[in-house]
XYZ file of C-alpha atoms in Angstrom:
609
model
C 290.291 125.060 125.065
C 286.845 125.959 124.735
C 286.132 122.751 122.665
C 287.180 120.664 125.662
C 285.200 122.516 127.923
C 281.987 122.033 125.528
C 282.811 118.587 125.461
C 283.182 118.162 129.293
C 279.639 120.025 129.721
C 278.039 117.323 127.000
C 279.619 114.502 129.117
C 277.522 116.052 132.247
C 274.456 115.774 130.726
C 274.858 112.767 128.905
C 275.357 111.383 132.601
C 272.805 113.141 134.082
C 270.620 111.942 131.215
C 271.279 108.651 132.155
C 271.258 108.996 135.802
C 267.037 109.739 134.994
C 266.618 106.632 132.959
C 267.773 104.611 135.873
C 265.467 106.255 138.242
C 262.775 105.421 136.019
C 263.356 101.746 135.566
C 263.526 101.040 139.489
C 260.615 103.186 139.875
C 258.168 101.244 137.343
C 257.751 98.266 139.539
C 256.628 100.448 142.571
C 254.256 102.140 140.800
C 252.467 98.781 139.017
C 252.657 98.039 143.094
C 250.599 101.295 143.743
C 248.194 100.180 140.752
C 247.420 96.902 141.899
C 246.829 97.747 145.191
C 244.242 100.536 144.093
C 242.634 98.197 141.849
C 242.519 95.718 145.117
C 240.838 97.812 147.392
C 238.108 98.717 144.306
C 237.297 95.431 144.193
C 236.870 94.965 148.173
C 234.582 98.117 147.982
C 232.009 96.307 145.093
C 232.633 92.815 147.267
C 231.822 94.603 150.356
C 228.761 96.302 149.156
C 227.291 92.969 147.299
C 227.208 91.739 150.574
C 225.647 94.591 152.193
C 222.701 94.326 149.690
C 222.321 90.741 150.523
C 222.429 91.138 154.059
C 219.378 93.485 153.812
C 217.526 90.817 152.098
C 217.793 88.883 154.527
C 217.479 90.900 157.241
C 213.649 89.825 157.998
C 215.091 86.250 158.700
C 216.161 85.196 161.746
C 219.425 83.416 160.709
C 222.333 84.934 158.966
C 224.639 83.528 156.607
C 228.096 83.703 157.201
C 229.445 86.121 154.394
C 232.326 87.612 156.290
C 234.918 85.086 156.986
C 234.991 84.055 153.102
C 235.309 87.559 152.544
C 238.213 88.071 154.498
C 239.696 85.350 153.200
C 239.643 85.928 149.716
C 240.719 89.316 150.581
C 243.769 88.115 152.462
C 244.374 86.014 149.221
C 243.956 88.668 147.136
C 246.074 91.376 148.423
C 248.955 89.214 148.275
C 248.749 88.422 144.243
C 250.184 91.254 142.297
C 249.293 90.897 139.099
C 246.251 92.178 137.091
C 245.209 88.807 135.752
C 245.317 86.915 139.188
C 243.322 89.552 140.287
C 240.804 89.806 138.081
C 240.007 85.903 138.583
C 240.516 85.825 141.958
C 237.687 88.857 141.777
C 235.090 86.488 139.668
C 235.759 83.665 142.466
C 235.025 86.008 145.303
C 231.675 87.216 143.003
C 230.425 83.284 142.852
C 231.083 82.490 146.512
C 228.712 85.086 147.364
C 226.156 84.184 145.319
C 226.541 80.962 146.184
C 225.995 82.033 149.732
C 223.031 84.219 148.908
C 220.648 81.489 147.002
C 221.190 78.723 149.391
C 218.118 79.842 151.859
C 215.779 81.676 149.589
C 215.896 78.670 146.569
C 214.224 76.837 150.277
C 211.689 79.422 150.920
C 210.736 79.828 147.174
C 210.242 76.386 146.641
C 208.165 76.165 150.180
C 206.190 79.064 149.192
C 205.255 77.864 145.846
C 203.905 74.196 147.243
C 202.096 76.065 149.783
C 200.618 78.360 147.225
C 199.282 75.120 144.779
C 198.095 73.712 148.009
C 195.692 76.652 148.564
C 194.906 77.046 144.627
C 193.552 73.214 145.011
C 191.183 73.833 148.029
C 189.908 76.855 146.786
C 189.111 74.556 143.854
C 187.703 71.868 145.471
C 185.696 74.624 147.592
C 183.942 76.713 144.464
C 182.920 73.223 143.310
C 181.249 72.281 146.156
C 179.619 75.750 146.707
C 178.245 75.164 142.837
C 176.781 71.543 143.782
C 174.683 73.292 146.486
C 173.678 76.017 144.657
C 172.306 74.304 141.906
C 170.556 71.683 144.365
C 168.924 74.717 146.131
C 167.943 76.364 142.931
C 166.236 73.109 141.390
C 164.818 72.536 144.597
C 163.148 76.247 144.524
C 161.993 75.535 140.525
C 159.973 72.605 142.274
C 158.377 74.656 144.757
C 157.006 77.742 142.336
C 155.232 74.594 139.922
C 153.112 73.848 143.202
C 152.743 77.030 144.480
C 151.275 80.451 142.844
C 153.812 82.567 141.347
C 154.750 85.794 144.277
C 156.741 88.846 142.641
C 159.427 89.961 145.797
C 159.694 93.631 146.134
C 161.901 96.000 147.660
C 161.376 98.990 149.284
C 162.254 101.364 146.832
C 159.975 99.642 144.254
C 156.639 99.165 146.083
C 155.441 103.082 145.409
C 156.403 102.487 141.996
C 154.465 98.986 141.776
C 151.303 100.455 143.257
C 151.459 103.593 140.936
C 151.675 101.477 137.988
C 148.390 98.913 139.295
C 146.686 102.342 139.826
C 147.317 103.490 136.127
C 146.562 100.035 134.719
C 142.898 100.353 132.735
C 141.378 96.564 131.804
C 137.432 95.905 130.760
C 136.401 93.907 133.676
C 133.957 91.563 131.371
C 137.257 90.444 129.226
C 139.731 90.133 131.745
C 139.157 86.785 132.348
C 138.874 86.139 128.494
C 141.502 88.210 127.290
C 144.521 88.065 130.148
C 147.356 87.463 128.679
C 150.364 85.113 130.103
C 153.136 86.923 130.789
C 157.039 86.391 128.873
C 158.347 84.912 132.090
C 155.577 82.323 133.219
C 156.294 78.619 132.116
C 154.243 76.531 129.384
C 152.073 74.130 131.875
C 151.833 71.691 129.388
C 155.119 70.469 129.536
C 156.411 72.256 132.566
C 159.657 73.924 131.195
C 160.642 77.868 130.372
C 159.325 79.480 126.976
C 161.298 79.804 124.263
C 162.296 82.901 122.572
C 159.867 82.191 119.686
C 156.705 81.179 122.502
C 157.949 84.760 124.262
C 157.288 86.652 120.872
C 154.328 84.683 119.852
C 152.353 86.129 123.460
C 153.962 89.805 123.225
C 152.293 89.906 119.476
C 149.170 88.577 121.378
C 149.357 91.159 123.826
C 149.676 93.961 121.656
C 146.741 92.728 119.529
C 144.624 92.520 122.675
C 145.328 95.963 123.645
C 145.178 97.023 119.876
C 141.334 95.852 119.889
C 140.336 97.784 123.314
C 141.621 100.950 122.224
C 139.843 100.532 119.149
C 136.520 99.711 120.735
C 136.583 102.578 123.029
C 138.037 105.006 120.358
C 135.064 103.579 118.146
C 132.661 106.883 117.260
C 128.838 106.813 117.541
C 128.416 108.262 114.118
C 126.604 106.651 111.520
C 127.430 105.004 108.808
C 127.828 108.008 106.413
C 130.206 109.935 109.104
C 132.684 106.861 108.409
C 132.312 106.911 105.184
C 133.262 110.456 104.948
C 136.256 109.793 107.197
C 137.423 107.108 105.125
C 137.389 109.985 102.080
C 139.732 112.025 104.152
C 142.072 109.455 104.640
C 142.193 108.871 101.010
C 142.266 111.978 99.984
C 145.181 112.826 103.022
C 147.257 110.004 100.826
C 146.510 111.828 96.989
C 148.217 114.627 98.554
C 151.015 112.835 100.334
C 151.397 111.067 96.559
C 151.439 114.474 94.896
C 154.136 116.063 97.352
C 156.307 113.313 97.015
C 155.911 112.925 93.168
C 156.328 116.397 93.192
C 159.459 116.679 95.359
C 161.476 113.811 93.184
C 160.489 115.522 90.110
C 162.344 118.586 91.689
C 165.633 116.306 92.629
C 165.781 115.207 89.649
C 165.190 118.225 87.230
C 167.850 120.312 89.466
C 170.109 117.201 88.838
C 169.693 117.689 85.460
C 170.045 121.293 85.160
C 173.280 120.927 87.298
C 174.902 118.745 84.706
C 173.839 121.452 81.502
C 175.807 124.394 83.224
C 179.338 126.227 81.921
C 181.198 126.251 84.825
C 182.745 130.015 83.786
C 179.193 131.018 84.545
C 177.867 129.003 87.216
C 177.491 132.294 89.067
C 174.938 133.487 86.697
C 172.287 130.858 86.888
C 169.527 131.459 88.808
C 166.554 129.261 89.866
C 163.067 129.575 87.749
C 160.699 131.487 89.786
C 157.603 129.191 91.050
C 154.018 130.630 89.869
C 151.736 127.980 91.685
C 151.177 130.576 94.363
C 148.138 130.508 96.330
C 145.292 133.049 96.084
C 146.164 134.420 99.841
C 149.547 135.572 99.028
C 151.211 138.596 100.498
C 152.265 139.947 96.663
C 150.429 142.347 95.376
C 148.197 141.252 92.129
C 150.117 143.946 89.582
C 153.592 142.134 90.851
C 152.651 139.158 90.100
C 151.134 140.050 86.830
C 154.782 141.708 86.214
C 157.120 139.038 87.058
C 154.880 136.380 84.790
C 155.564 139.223 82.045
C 159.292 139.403 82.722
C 159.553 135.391 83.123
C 157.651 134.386 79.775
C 159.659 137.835 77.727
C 156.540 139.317 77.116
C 157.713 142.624 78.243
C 161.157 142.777 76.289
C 163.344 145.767 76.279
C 164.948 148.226 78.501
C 163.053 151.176 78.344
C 159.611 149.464 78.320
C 160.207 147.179 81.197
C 161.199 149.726 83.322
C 158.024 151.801 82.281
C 156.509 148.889 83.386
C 158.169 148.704 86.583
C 157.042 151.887 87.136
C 153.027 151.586 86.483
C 153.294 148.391 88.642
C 154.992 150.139 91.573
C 152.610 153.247 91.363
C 149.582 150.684 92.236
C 151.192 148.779 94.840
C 151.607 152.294 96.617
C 148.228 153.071 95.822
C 146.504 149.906 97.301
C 149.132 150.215 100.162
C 147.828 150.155 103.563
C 150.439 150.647 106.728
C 149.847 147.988 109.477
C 149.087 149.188 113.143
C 152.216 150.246 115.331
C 154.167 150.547 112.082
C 155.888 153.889 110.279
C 154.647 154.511 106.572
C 158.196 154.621 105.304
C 159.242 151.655 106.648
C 156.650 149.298 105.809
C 156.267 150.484 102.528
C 159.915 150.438 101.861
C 160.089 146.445 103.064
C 157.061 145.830 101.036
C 158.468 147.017 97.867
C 162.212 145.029 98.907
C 159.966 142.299 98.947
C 158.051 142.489 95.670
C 161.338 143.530 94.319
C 163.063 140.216 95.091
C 160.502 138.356 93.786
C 160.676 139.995 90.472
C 164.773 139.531 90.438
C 163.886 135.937 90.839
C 161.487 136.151 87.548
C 164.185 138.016 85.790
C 167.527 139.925 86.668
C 166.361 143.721 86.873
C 167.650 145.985 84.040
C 170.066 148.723 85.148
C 167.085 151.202 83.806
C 164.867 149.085 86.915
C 167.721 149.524 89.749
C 167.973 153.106 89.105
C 163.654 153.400 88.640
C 164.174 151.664 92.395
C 166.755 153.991 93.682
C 164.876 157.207 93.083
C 161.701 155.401 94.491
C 163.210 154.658 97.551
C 164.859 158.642 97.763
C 161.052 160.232 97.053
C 159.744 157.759 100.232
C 162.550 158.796 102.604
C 162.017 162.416 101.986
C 158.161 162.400 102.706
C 157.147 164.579 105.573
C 155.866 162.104 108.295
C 153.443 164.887 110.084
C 150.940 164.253 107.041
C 148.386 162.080 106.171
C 149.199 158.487 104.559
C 147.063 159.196 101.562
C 149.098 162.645 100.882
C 151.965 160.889 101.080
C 150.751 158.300 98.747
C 149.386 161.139 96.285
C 153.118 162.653 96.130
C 154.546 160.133 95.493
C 152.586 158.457 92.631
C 152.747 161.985 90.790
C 156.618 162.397 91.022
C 157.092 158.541 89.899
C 154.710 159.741 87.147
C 157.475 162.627 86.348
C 160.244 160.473 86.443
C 158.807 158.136 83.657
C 157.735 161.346 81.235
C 160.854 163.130 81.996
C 163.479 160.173 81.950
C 161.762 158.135 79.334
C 159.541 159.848 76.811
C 160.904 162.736 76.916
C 164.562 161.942 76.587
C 163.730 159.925 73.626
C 161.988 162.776 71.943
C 165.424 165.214 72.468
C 167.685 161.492 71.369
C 165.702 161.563 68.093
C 166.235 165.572 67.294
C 170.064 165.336 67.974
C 170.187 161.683 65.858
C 168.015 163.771 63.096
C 170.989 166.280 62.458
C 173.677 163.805 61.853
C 171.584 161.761 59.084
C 172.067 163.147 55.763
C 171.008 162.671 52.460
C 171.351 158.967 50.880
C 172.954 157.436 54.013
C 172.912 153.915 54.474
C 172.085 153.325 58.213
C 173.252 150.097 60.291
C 170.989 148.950 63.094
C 171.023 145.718 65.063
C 168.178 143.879 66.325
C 165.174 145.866 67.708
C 165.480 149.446 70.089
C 162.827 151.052 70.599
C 164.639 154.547 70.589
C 166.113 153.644 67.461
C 162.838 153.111 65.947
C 161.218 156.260 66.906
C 164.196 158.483 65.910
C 164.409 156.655 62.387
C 160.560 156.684 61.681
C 160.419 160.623 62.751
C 163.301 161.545 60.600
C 161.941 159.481 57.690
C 158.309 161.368 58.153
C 159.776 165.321 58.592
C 160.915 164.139 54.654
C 163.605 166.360 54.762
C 166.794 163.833 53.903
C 165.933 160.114 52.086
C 168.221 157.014 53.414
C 168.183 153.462 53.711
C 168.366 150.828 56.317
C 169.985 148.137 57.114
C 168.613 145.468 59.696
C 171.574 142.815 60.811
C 169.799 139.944 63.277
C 170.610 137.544 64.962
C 169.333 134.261 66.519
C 167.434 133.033 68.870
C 165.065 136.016 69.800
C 165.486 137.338 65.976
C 164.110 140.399 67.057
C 165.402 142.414 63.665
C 162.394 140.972 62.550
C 159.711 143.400 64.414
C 161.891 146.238 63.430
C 162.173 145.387 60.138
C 158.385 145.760 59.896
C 157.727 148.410 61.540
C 160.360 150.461 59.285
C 158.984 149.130 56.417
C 155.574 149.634 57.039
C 156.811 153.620 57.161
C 157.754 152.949 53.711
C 161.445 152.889 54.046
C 164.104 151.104 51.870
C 165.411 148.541 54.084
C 167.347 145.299 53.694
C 167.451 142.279 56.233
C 170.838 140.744 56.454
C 172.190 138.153 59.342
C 175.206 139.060 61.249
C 177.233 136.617 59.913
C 176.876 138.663 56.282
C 178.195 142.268 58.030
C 181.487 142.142 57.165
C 180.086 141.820 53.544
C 177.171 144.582 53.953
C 179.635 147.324 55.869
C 181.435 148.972 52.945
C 178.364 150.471 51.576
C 177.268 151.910 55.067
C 177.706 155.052 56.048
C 176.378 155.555 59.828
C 176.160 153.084 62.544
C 173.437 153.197 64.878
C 173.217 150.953 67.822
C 171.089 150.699 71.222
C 172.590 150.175 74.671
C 170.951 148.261 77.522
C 173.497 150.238 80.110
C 176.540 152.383 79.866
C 178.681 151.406 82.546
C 181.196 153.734 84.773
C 184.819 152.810 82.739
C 182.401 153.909 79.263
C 182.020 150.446 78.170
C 178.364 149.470 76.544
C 176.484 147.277 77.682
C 174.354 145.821 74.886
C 172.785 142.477 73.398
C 174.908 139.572 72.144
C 176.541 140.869 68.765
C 177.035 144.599 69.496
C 180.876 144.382 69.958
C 180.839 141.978 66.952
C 179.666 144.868 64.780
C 181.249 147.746 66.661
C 184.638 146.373 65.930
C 183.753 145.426 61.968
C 182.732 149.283 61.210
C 185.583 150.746 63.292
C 187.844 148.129 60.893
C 186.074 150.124 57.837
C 186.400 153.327 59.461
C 182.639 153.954 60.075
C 181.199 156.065 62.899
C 179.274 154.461 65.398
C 176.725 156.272 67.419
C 175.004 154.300 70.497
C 171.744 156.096 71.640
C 171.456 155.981 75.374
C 169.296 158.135 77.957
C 171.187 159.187 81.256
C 168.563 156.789 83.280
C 170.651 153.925 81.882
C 174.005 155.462 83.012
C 175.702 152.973 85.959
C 177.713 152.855 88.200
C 178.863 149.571 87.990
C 182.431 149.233 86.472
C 182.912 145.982 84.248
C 185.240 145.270 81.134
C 184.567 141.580 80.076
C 180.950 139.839 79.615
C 181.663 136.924 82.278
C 181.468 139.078 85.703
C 177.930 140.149 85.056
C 175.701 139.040 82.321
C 172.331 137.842 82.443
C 171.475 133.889 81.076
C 168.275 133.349 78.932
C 166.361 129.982 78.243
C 169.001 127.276 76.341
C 165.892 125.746 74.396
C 165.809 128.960 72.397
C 168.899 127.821 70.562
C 167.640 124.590 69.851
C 163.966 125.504 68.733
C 163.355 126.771 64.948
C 161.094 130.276 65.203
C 159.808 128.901 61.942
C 158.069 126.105 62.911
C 158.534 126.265 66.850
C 159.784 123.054 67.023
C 163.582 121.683 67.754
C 165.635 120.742 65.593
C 165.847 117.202 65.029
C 169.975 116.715 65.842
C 168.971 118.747 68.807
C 165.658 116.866 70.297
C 167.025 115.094 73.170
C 170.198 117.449 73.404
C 169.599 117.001 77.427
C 169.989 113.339 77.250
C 173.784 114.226 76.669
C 175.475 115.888 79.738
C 178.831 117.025 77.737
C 176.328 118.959 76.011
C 175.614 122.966 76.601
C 173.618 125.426 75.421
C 174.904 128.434 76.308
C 172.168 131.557 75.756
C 174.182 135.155 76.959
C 172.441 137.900 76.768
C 174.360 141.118 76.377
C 178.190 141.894 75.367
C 180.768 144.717 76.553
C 181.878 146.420 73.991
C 185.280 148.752 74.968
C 184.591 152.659 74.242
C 187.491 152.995 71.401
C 185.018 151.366 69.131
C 182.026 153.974 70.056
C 182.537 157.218 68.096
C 180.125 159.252 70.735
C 177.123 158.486 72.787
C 173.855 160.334 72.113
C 172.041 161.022 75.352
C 169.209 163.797 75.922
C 172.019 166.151 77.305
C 174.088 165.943 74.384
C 176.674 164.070 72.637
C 179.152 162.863 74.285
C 182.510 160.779 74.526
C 181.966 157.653 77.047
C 184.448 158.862 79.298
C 182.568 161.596 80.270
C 179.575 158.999 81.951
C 181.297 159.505 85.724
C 180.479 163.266 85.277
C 176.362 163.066 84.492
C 176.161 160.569 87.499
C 177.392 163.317 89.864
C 174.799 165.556 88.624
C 171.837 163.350 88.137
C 169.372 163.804 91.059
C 168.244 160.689 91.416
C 171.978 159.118 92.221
């Protein structure tokens, strides 16, 4: 039983199922109906408003076209097609009748309006040629007249002041102004009665200026005789020698710093420094002793650490004395810009020596500390007697203690190294050699291009000692039989490197490879403060022909003559090397000896940091 009742209730809905399909099917055509006529009034909307748009164009014109009726027929035609197809062409015909309708009157006016406008183009024509035909009649007719008559100049009203102004201004010689008046560019050639040419126009302007060439000369013309002209002409001549000479002068300049630009090493292009100029005149605000200085320091005729800053010294303590202060000025001051000054002219002569900067220093401490309630001349006195002080104390006698303390480490039949020339070194070897109480030998290692193992080598052996001359390219073979190393130092910088001549570290590093002690003899007025571990930061360059001259016979050598003809070519002269302080066994200074670490503590105590 309940099968059949499952059954019945499928039935139902199978019926009712198909009860909704045929709703469907009759509805379909009613709603393609609904469709078609949605899509019909769309299309009377756009009709309608194509219409409106053309009404408003012509809307100025008196007459109207009749849009309306068509539009209600097609309409009326429309509405009764159903389909899409019939409407949509039915649509496009509708579109074309009003277009149609639209270009029928303004096609007229456009092609009136553009006759009418090449009607007017053609009598404005015809009218700009006949305006032309007068003018030209008028103008020729003018040309006539101003041949007969006198040339008149028309001027306004704003140009009359100005015209009489410039007649007021205007000079001429009244006897040559008949003689020497001069046509003007505009006036016509009477000959042939026709406007100059360009060439005839520059032909009289030349004129002109020749005319006016010759009256300035005449008035300008002195009264002098003839030897006042002749001494004028000498002036003249002699005003072009020296314009010559500068010029000659000034391209020899371009091109020797062209040349020196091409013969630099680019890792120490900061280093070079221009050559200072001596052609200085006799009225020059250096003071004599300066100048003397810096041509010492320029041509190395004052070589060495110790002895250029003595010199520094002797040259500073005349300057003060021949120092006068200038009216309205403090004695401080001006002295203290008047050394700055000589100072930078001696940097350009030579890069100061640390032993120089620190000479400076102390100067400019002992002039800042002066009492300003006395006299300059006190002043002056006080200060000349402590820079005397500071020379005995920091250079003599700091050498003298250097050369005890050196004494008591040389023993009997040492073999000493030294390298190149130190004055310190000198004096503590010939001392110990003439107390005669221990015998050694020496050993003198140089070097090119200043070779100056030479001088020491003399002045030891003129003492009488055993010594032997070796180049430093024969150490390594000369070190075994040495015992003690002795080397100079041109500055002992704050990290306790050395700052020495070229070779130092070379040598340094061979003895500490054979285990030999190397003592570097260096007063405390040397110390720095500077902190540097390689030779390319700071370094000082000397002349490049030193390396290509032979000492011997002071000429170059003959592969090397015209070695500045060839710019990949570069002589490269250093000066000092850094050598690290692992290869210095200790440092002999007046104070004692110590390690080079211990160079930060003295320049705390020193006085004159």
């Amino acid at each position: 039983m309940e099968e059949i009742e499952i059954s019945k209730k499928a039935a139902k809905r199978r019926r009712q199922r198909a009860k909704r399909k045929d709703k469907i099917r009759d509805s379909k055509p009613i709603f393609g109906e609904m469709e078609s006529q949605q899509e019909k009034s769309k299309e009377q909307i756009l009709a309608e408003r194509k219409a409106k748009k053309a009404a408003k164009k012509q809307g100025n014109k008196k007459e109207e076209t009749p849009i309306v009726p068509p539009l209600a027929a097609a309409v009326s035609a429309h509405s009764l097609l159903p389909t899409k197809t019939e409407n949509q062409s039915t649509s496009v015909n509708v579109d074309k009748e009003i277009k149609d309708v639209q270009s029928e009157k303004p096609k007229e006016a456009e092609k009136k309006s553009r006759e009418e406008v090449l009607a007017e183009r053609e009598t404005k024509k015809l009218a700009k040629q006949a305006g032309k035909k007068k003018n030209v009649e008028v103008a020729k007719d003018d040309e006539n007249k101003q041949q007969s008559k006198p040339k008149e100049v028309e001027k306004t009203n704003s140009d009359t002041d100005l015209a009489q102004k410039m007649e007021k201004l205007h000079i001429t010689n009244k006897e040559n102004e008949k003689e020497n008046k001069p046509q003007t560019p505009d006036d016509k050639n009477p000959e042939k009665g026709k406007p100059m040419t360009k060439a005839e126009r520059r032909a009289l302007q030349e004129a002109q200026r020749a005319a006016k060439a010759k009256l300035m000369a005449e008035k300008n013309k002195p009264t002098t005789s003839s030897t006042g002209s002749s001494t004028e002409k000498k002036i003249m001549i002699d005003k072009k020698e020296t314009k010559t000479k500068e010029t000659s002068h000034k391209t020899a300049s371009i091109i020797s710093q062209k040349s020196s630009s091409l013969h630099k090493v680019r890792l120490f292009k900061h280093l070079y420094t221009e050559k200072c100029n001596f052609n200085i005149k006799v009225n020059s605000s250096f003071h004599p002793a300066i100048l003397k200085l810096g041509a010492q320091y320029a041509n190395n005729a004052v070589v060495g650490c110790n002895s250029r800053c003595y010199a520094f010294l002797r040259a500073m303590q005349i300057l003060i004395k021949d120092f006068t202060t200038p009216s309205e000025k403090v004695f401080y001051r001006a002295l203290e810009s008047e050394i700055q000054k000589s100072v930078e002219f001696l940097h350009k002569c030579r890069p100061l020596a640390v032993s120089v900067s620190n000479a400076l220093k102390y100067i400019k401490l002992i002039i800042s500390q002066e009492n300003s309630s006395d006299s300059d001349d006190e002043k002056k006195g006080r200060i000349i007697d402590k820079i005397e002080t500071y020379a005995h104390e920091q250079i003599e006698t700091a050498a003298r203690s250097i050369s005890l303390k050196v004494r008591e480490k040389i023993s009997d039949d040492d073999v000493i190294l030294t390298f190149g020339y130190s004055s310190l070194i000198k004096r503590t070897l010939v001392e110990s050699w003439k107390s005669g109480e221990k015998k050694f030998s020496i050993i003198v290692v140089d070097s090119r291009p200043d070779f100056e193992g030479r001088e020491m080598l003399d002045s030891l052996a003129k003492e009488g000692i055993c010594c032997t001359y070796v180049f430093i390219n024969a150490t390594s073979f000369v070190m075994p039989k040495v015992t003690k190393v002795l080397l100079g130092a041109h500055a002992l910088l704050a990290n306790g490197y050395v700052m020495s001549r070229v070779g130092t570290a070379q040598i340094s590093m061979i003895a500490s490879f054979y285990n030999v002690p190397v003592l570097v003899c260096c007063e405390t007025h040397k110390f720095s403060e500077r902190v540097q571990t390689d030779s390319f930061v700071y370094n000082e360059i000397g002349d490049p022909n030193a390396l290509v001259v032979n000492k011997n016979s002071m000429k170059p050598y003959e592969h090397l003559k015209d070695w500045e003809s060839i710019p990949h070519l570069t002589p490269l002269n250093l000066r000092y090397d850094i050598t690290p302080p692992e290869l210095v066994t200790a440092v002999v200074t007046e104070i004692a000896l110590l390690p080079c670490t211990s160079v930060q503590v003295i320049l705390r105590v020193k006085p004159s940091e």
